[in-house]
Short mmCIF file of the N, C-alpha and C atoms (twelve columns), coordinates in Angstrom:
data_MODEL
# 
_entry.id   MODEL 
# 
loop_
_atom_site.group_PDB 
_atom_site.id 
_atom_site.type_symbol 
_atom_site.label_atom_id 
_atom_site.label_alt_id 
_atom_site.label_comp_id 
_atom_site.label_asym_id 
_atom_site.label_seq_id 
_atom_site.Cartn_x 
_atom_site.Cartn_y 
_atom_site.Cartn_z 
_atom_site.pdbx_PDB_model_num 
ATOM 1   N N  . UNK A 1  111.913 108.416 106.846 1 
ATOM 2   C CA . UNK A 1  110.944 107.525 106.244 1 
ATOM 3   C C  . UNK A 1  111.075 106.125 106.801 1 
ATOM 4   N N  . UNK A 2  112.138 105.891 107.956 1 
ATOM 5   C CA . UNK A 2  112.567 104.598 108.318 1 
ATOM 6   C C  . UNK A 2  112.456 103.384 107.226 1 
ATOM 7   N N  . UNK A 3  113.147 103.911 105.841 1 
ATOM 8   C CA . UNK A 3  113.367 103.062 105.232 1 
ATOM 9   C C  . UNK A 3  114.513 101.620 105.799 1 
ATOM 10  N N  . UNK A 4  114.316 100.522 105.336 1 
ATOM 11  C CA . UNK A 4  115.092 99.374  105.735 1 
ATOM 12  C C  . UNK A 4  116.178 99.498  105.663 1 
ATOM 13  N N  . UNK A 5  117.233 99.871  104.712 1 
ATOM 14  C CA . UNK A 5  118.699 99.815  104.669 1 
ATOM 15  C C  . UNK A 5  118.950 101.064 103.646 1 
ATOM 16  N N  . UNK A 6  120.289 101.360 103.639 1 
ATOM 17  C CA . UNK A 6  120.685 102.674 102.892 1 
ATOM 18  C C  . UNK A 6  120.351 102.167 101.002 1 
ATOM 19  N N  . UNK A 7  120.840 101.229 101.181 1 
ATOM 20  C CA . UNK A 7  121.183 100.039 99.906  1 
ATOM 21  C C  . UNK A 7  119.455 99.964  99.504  1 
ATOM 22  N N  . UNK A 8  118.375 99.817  100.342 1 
ATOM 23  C CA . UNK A 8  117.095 99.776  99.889  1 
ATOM 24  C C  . UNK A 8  116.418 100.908 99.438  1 
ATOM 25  N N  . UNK A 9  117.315 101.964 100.218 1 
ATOM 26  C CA . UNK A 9  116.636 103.086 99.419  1 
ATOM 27  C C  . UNK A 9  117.044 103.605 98.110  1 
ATOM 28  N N  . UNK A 10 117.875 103.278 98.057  1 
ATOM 29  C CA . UNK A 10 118.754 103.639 96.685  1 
ATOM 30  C C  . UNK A 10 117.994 103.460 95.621  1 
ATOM 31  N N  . UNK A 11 117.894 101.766 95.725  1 
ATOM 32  C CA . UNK A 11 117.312 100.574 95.387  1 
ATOM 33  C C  . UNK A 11 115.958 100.498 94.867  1 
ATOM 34  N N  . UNK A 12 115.162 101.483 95.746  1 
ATOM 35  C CA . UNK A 12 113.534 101.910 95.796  1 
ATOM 36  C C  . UNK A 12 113.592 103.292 94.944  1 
ATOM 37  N N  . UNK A 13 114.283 103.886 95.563  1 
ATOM 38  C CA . UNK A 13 114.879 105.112 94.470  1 
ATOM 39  C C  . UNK A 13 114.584 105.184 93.200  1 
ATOM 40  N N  . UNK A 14 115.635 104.014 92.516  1 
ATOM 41  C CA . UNK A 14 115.699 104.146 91.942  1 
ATOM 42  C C  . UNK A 14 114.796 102.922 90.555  1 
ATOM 43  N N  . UNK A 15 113.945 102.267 91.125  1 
ATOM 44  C CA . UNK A 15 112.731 101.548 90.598  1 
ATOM 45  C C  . UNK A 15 111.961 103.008 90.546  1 
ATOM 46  N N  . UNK A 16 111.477 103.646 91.514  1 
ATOM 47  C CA . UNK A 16 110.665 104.225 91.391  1 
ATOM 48  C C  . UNK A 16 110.830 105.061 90.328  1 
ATOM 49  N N  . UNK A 17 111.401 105.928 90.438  1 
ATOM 50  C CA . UNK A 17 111.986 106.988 89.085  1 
ATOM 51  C C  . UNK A 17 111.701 106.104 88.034  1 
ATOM 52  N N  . UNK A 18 112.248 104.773 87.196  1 
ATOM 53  C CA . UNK A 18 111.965 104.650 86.278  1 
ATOM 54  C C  . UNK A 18 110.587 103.903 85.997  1 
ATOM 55  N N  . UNK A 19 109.633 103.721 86.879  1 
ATOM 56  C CA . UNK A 19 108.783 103.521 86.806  1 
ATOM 57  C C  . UNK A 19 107.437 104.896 86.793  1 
ATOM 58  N N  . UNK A 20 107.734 106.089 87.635  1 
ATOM 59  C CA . UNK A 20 107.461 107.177 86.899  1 
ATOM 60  C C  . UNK A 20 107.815 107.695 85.879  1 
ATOM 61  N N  . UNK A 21 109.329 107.236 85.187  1 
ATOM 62  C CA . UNK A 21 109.016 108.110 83.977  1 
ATOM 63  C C  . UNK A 21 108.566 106.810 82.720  1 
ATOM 64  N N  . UNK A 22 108.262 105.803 82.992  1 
ATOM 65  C CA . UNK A 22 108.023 105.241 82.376  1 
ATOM 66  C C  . UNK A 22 105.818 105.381 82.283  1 
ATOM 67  N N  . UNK A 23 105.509 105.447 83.126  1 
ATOM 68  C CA . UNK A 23 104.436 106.148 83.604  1 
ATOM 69  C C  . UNK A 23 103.489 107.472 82.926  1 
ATOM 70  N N  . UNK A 24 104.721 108.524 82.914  1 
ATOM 71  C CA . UNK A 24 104.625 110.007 82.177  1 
ATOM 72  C C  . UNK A 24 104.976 110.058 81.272  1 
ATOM 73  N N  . UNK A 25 105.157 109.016 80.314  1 
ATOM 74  C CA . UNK A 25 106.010 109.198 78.846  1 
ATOM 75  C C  . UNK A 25 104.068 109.346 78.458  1 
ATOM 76  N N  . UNK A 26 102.785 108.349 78.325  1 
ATOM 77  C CA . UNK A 26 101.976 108.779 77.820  1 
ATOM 78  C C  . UNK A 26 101.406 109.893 78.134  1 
ATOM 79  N N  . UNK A 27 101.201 110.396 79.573  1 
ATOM 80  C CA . UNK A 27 100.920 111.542 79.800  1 
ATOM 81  C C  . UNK A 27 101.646 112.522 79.139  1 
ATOM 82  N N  . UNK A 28 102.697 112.638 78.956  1 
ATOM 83  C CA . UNK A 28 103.202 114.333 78.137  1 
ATOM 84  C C  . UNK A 28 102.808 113.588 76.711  1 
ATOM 85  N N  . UNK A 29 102.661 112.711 76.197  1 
ATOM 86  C CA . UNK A 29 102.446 112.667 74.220  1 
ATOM 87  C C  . UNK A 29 101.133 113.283 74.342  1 
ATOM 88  N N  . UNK A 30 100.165 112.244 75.164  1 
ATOM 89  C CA . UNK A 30 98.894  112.620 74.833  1 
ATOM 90  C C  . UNK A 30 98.663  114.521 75.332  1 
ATOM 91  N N  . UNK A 31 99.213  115.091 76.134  1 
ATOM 92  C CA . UNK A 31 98.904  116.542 76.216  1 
ATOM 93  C C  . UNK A 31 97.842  116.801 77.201  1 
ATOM 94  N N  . UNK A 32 97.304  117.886 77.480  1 
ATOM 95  C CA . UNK A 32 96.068  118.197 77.659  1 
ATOM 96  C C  . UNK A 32 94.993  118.763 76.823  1 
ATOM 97  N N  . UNK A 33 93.857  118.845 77.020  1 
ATOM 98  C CA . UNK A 33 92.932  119.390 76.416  1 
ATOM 99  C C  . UNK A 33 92.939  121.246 76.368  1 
ATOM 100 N N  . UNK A 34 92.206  122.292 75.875  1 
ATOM 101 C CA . UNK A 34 92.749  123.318 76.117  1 
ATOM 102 C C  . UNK A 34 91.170  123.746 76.176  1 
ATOM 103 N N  . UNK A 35 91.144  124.156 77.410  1 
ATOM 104 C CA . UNK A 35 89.993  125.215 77.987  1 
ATOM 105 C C  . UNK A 35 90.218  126.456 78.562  1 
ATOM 106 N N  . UNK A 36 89.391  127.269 77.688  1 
ATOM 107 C CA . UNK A 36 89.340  129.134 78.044  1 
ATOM 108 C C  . UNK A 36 89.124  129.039 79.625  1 
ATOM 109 N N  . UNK A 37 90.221  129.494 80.747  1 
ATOM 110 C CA . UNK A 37 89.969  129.548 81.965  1 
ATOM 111 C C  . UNK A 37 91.098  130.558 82.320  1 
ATOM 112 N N  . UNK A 38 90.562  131.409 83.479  1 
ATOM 113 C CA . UNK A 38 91.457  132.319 84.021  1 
ATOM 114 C C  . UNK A 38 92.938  131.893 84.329  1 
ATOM 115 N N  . UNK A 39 94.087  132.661 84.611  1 
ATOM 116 C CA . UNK A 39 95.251  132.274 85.301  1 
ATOM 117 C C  . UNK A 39 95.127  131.432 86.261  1 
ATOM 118 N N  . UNK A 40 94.635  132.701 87.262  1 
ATOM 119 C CA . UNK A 40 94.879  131.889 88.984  1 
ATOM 120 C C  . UNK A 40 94.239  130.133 88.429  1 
ATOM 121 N N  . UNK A 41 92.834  130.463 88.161  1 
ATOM 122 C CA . UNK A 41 92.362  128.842 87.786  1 
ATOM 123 C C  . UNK A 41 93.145  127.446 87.112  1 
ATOM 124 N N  . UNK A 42 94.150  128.146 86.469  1 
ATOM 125 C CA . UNK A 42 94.940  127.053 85.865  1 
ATOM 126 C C  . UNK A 42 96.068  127.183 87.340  1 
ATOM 127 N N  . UNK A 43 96.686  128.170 87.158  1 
ATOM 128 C CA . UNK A 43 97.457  127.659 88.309  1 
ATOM 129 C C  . UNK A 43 97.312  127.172 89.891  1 
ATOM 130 N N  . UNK A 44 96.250  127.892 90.274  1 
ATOM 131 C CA . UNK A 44 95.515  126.434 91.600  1 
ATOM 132 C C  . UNK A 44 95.632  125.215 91.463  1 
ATOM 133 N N  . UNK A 45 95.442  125.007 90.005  1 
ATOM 134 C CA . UNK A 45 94.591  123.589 89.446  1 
ATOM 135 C C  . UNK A 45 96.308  122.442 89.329  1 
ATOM 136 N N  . UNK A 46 97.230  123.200 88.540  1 
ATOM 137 C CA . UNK A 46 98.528  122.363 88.412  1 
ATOM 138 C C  . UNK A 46 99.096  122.388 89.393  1 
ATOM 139 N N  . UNK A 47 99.080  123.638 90.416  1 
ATOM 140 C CA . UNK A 47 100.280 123.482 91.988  1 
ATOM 141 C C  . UNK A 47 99.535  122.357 92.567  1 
ATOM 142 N N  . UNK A 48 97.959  121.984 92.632  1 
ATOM 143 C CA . UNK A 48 97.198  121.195 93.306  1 
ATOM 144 C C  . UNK A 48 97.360  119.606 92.521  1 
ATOM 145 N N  . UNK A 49 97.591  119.585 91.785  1 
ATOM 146 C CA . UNK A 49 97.448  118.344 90.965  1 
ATOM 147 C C  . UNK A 49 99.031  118.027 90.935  1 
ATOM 148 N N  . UNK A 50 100.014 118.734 90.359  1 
ATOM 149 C CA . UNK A 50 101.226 118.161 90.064  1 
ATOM 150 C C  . UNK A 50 102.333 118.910 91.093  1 
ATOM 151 N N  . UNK A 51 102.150 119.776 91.759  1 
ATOM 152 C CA . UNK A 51 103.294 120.364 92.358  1 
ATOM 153 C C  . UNK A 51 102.999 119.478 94.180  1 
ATOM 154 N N  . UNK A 52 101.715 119.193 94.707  1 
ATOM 155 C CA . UNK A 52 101.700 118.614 95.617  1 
ATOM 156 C C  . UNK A 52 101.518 116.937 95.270  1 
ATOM 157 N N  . UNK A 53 101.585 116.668 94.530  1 
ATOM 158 C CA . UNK A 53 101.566 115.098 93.682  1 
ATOM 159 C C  . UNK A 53 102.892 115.079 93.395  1 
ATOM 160 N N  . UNK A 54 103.878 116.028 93.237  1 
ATOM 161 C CA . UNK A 54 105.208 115.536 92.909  1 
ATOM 162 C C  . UNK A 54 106.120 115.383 94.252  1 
ATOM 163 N N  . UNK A 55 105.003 115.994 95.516  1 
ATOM 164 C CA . UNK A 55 105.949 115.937 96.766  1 
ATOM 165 C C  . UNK A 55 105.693 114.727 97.686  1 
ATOM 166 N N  . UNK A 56 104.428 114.667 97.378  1 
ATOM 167 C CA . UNK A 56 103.862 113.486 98.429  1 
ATOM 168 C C  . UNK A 56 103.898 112.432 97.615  1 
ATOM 169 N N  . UNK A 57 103.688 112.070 96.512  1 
ATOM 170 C CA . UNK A 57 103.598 110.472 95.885  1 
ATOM 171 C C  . UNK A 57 105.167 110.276 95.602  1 
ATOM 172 N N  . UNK A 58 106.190 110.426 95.576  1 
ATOM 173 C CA . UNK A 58 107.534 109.846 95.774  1 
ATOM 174 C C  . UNK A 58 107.910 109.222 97.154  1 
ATOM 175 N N  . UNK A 59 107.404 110.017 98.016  1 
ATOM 176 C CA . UNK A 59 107.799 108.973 99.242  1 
ATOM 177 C C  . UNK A 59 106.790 108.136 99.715  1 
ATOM 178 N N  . UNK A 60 105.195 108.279 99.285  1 
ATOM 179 C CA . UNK A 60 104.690 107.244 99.347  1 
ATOM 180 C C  . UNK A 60 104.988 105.742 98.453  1 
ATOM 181 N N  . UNK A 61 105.376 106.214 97.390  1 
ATOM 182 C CA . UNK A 61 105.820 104.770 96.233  1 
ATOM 183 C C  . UNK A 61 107.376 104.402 96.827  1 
ATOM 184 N N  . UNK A 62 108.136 105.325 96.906  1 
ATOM 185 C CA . UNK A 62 109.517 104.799 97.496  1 
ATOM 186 C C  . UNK A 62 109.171 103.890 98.887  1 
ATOM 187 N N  . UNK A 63 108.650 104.386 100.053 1 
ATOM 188 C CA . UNK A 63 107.965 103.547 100.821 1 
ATOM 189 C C  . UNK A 63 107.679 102.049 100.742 1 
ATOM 190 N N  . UNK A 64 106.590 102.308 99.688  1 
ATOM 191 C CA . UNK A 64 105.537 100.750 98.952  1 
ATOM 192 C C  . UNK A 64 106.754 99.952  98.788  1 
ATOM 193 N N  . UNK A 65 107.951 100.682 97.738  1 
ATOM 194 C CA . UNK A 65 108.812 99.916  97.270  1 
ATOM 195 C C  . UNK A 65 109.420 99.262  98.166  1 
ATOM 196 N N  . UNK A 66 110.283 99.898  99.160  1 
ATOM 197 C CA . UNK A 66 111.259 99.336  99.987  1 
ATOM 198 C C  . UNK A 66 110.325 98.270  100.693 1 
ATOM 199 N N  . UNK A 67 109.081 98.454  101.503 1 
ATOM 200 C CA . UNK A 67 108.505 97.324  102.246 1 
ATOM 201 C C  . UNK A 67 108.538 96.310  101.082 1 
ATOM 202 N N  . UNK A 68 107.843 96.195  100.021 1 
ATOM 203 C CA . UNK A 68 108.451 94.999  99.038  1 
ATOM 204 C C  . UNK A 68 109.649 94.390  99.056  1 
ATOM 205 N N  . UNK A 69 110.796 95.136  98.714  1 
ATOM 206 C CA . UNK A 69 111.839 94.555  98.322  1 
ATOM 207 C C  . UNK A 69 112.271 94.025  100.076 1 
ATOM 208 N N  . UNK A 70 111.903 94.666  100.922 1 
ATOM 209 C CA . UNK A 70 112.351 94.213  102.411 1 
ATOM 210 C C  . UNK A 70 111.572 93.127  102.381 1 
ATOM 211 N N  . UNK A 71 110.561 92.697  102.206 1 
ATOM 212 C CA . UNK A 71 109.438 91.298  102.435 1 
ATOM 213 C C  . UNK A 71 109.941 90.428  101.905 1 
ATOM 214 N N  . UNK A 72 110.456 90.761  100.567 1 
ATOM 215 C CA . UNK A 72 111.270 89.758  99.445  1 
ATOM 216 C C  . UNK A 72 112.867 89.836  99.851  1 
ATOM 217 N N  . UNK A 73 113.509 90.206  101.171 1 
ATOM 218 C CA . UNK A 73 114.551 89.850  101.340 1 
ATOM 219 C C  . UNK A 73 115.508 90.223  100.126 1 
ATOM 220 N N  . UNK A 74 115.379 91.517  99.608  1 
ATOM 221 C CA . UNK A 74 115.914 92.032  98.064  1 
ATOM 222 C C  . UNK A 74 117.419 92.686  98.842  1 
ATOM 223 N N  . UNK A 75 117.107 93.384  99.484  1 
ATOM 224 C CA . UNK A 75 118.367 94.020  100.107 1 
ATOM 225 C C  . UNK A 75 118.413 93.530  101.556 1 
# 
């Protein structure tokens, strides 16, 4: 990811995490809605929404982060 320093990633790491779960605390209270829909349809729908959203948006925000804290001379 040619993050800036070992220390920045940590660093980005670990902002990020608590800024996702600070993030998903309303998402799991509020729930979802519940609609009559086949299997496969629900499961397309969550591997597509949260299983490829849980792989690619961590190293895009860890990323965001470290160029910040590198601009701001943080680490």
């Amino acid at each position: 990811m040619r993050l800036s320093t070992p220390q920045s990633a940590i660093l980005s790491a670990v902002i990020f995490n608590a800024l996702i779960i600070i993030a998903l605390i309303p998402l799991a209270l509020r729930g979802i809605a519940y609609r009559p829909r086949g299997a496969n349809a629900v499961l397309r729908d969550n591997v597509l929404i949260y299983g490829l959203g849980g792989i690619i948006v961590p190293f895009i925000g860890i990323k965001f982060i470290d160029l910040i804290l590198a601009a701001l001379h943080l680490t």
